[in-house]
PDB file of C-alpha atoms in Angstrom:
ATOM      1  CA  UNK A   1     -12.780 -43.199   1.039  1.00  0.00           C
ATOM      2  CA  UNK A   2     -16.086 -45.041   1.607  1.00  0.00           C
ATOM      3  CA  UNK A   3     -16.297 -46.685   5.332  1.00  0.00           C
ATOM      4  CA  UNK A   4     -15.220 -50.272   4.377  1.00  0.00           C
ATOM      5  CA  UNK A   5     -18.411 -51.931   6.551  1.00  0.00           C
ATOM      6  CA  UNK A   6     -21.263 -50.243   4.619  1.00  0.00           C
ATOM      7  CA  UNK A   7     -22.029 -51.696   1.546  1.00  0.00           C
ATOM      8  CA  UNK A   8     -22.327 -49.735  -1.772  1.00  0.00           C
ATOM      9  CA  UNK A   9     -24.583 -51.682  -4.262  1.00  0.00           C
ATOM     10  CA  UNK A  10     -23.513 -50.878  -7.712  1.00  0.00           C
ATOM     11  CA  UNK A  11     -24.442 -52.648 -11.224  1.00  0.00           C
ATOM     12  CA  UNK A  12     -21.895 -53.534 -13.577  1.00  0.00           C
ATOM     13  CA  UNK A  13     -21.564 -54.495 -17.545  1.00  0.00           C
ATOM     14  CA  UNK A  14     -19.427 -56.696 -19.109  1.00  0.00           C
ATOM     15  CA  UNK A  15     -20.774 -55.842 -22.565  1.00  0.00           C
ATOM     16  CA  UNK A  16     -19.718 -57.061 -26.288  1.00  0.00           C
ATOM     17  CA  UNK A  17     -19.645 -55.642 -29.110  1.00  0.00           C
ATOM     18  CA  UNK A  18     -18.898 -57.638 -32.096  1.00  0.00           C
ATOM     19  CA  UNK A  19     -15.960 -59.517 -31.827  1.00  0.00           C
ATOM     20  CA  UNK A  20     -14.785 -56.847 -28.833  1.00  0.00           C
ATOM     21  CA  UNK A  21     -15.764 -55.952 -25.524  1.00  0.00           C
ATOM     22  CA  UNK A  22     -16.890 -52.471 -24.430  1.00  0.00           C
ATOM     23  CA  UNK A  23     -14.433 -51.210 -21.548  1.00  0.00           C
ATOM     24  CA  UNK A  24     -13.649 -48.334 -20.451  1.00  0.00           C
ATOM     25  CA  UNK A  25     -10.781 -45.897 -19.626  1.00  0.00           C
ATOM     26  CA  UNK A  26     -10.787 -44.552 -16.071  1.00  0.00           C
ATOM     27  CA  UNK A  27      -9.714 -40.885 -16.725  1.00  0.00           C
ATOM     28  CA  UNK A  28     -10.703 -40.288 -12.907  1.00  0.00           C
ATOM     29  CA  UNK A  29      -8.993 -42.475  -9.712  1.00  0.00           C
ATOM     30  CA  UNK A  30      -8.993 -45.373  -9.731  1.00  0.00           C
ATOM     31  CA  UNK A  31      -7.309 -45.124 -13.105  1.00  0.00           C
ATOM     32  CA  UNK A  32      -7.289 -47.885 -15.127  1.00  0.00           C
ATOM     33  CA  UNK A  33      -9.281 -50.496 -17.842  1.00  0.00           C
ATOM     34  CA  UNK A  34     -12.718 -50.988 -16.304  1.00  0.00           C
ATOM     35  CA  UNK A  35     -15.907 -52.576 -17.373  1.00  0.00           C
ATOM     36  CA  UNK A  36     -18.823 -50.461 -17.495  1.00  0.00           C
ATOM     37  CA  UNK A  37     -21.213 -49.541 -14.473  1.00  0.00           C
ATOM     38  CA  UNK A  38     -21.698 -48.028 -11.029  1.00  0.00           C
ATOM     39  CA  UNK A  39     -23.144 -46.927  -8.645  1.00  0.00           C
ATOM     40  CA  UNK A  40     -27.840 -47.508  -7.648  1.00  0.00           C
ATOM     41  CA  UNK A  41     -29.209 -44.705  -7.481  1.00  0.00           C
ATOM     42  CA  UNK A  42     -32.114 -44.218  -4.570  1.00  0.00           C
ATOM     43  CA  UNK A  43     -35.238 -45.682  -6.126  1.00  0.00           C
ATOM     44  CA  UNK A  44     -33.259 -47.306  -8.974  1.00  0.00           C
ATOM     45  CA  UNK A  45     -33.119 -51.111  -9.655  1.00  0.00           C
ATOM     46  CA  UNK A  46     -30.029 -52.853 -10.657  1.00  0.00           C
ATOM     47  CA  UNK A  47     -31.015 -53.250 -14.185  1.00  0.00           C
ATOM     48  CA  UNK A  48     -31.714 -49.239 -14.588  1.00  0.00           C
ATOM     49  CA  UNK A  49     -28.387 -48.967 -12.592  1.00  0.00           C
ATOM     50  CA  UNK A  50     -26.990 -50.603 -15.497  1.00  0.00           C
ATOM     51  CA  UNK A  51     -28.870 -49.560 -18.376  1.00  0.00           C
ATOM     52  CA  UNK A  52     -28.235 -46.104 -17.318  1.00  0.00           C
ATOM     53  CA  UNK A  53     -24.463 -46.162 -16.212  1.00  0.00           C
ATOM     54  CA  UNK A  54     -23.619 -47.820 -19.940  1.00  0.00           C
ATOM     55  CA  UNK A  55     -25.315 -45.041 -21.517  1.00  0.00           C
ATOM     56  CA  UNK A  56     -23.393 -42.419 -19.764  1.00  0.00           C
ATOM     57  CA  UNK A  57     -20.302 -43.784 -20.126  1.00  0.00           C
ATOM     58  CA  UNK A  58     -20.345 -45.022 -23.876  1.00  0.00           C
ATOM     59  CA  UNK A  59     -23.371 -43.570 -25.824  1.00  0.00           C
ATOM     60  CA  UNK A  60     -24.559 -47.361 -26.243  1.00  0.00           C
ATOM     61  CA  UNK A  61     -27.729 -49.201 -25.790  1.00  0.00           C
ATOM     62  CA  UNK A  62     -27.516 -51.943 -23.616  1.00  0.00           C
ATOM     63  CA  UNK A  63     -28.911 -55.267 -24.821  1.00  0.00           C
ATOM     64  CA  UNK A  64     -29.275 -57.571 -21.085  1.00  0.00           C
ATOM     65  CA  UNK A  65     -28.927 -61.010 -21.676  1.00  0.00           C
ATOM     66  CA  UNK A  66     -28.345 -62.338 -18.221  1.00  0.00           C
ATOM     67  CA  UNK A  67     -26.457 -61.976 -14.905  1.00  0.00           C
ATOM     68  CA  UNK A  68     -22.982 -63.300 -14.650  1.00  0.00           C
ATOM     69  CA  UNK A  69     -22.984 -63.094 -10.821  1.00  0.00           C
ATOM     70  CA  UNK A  70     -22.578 -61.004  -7.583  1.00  0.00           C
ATOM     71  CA  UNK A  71     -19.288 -59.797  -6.845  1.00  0.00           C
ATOM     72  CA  UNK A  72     -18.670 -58.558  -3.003  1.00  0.00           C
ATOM     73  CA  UNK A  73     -15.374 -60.145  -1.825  1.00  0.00           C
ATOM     74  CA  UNK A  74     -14.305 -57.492   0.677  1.00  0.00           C
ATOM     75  CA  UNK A  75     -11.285 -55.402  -0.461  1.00  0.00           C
ATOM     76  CA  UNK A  76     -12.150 -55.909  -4.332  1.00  0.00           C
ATOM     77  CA  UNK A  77     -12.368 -52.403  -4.768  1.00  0.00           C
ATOM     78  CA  UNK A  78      -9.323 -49.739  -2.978  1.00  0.00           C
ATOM     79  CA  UNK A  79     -12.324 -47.122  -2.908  1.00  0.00           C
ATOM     80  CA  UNK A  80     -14.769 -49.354  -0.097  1.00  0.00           C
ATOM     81  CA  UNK A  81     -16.693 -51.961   0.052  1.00  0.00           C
ATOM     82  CA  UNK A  82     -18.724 -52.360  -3.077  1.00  0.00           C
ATOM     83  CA  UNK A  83     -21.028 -54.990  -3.565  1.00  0.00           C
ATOM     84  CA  UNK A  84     -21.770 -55.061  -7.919  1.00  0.00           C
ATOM     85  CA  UNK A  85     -24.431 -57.071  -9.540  1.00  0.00           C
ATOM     86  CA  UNK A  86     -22.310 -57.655 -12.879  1.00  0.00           C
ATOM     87  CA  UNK A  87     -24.895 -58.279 -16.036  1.00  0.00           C
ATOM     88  CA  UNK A  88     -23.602 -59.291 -19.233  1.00  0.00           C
ATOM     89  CA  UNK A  89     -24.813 -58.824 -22.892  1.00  0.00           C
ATOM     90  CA  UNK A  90     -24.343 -57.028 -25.919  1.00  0.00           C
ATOM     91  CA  UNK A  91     -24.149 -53.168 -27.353  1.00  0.00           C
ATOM     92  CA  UNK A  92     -25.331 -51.116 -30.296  1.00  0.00           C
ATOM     93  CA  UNK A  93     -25.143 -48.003 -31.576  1.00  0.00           C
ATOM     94  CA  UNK A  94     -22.303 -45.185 -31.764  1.00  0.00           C
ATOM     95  CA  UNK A  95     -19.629 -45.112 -29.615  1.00  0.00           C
ATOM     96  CA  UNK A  96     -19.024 -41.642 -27.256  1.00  0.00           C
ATOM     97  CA  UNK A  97     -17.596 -40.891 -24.295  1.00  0.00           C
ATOM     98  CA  UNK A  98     -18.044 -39.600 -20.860  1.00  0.00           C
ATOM     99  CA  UNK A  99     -16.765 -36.293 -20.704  1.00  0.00           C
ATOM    100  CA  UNK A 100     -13.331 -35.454 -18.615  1.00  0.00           C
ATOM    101  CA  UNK A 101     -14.546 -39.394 -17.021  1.00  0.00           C
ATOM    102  CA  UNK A 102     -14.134 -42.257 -19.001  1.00  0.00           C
ATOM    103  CA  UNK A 103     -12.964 -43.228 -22.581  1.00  0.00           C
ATOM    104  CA  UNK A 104     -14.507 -45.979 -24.354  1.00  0.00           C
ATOM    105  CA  UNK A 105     -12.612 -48.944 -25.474  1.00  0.00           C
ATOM    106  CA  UNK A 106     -13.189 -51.908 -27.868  1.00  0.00           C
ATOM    107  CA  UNK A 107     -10.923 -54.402 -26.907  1.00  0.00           C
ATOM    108  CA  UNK A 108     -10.481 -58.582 -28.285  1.00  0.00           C
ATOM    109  CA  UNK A 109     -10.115 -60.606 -25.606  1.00  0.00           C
ATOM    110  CA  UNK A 110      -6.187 -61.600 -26.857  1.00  0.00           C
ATOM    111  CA  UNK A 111      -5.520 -58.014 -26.118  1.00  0.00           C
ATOM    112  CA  UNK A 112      -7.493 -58.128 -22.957  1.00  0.00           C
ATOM    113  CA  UNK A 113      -5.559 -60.840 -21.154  1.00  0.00           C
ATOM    114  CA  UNK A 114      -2.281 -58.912 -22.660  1.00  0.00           C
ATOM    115  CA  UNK A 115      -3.498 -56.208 -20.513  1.00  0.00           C
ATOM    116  CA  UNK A 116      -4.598 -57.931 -17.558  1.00  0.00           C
ATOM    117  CA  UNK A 117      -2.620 -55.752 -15.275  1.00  0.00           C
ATOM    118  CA  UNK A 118      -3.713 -52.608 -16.172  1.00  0.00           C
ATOM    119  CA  UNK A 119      -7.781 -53.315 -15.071  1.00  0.00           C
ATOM    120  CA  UNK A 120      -9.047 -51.986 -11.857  1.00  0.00           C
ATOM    121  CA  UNK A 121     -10.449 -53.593  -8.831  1.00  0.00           C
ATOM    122  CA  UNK A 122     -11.524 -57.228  -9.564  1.00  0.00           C
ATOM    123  CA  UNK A 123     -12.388 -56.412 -13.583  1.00  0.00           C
ATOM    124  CA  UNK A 124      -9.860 -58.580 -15.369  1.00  0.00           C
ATOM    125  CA  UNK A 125     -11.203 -61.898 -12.908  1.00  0.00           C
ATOM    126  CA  UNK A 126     -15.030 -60.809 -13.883  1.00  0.00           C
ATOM    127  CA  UNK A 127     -13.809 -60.973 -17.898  1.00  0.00           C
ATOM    128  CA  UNK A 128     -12.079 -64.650 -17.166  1.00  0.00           C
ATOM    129  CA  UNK A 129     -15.352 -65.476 -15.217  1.00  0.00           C
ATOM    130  CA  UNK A 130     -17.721 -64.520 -17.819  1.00  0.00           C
ATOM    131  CA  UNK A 131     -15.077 -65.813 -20.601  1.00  0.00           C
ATOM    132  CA  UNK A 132     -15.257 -69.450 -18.281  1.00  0.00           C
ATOM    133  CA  UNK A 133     -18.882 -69.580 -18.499  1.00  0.00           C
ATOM    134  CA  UNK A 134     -19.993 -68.106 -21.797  1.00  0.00           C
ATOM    135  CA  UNK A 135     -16.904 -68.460 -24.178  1.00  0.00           C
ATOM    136  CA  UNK A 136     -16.418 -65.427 -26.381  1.00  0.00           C
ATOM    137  CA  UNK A 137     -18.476 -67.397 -29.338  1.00  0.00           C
TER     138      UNK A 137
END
């Protein structure tokens, strides 16, 4: 576990895809739905971050439309104290996995909220922020 006091700064993606949003399957703990992301590398800039962690874990590009906000609320995340710059915008391309990591989900946003429970860390609240803001239009 990460010491709670030093910040991790990670990028996130809360991504659509048609009338779906890209998620993903934690195969690895925390298990769970997730949006995409994680962590800046050394030298990297949040948008790489992001750009780079969607690729990985879905085979998609990455189409950055904006940023939906900074998440950091201490205790948001079991693993430590991880500070995510959450971007938000749309996907293309074909659809593959991370191996043995992740597995890519499309999911509407009725079945979202009917699985509200089983996201990780704060992910379900960043969908209903981004849903608040944006609508799913």
């Amino acid at each position: 576990m990460t010491d709670e006091q030093t910040p991790i700064d990670c990028a996130d993606g809360l991504v659509r895809m048609g009338n779906t949003l890209v998620l993903i399957e934690r195969l690895t703990a925390p298990f769970g739905l997730a949006i995409t992301g994680g962590k800046i590398d050394p030298g990297e800039t949040a948008e790489e971050a992001i750009d780079r962690e969607f690729y990985e874990e879905t085979g998609l590009t990455f189409v950055r439309k904006g940023v939906l906000g900074v998440y950091d609320a201490p205790g948001r995340d079991s693993r430590g104290r991880y500070v995510s710059t959450v971007f938000y915008g749309t996907a293309h391309g074909i659809v593959r996995a991370e191996t043995a990591k992740t597995r890519v989900v499309l999911l509407p946003y009725a079945e979202i909220r009917r699985r509200r429970k089983d996201f990780v860390a704060d992910h379900f609240q960043i969908i209903e922020d981004y849903v608040r803001k944006h609508g799913l239009d």
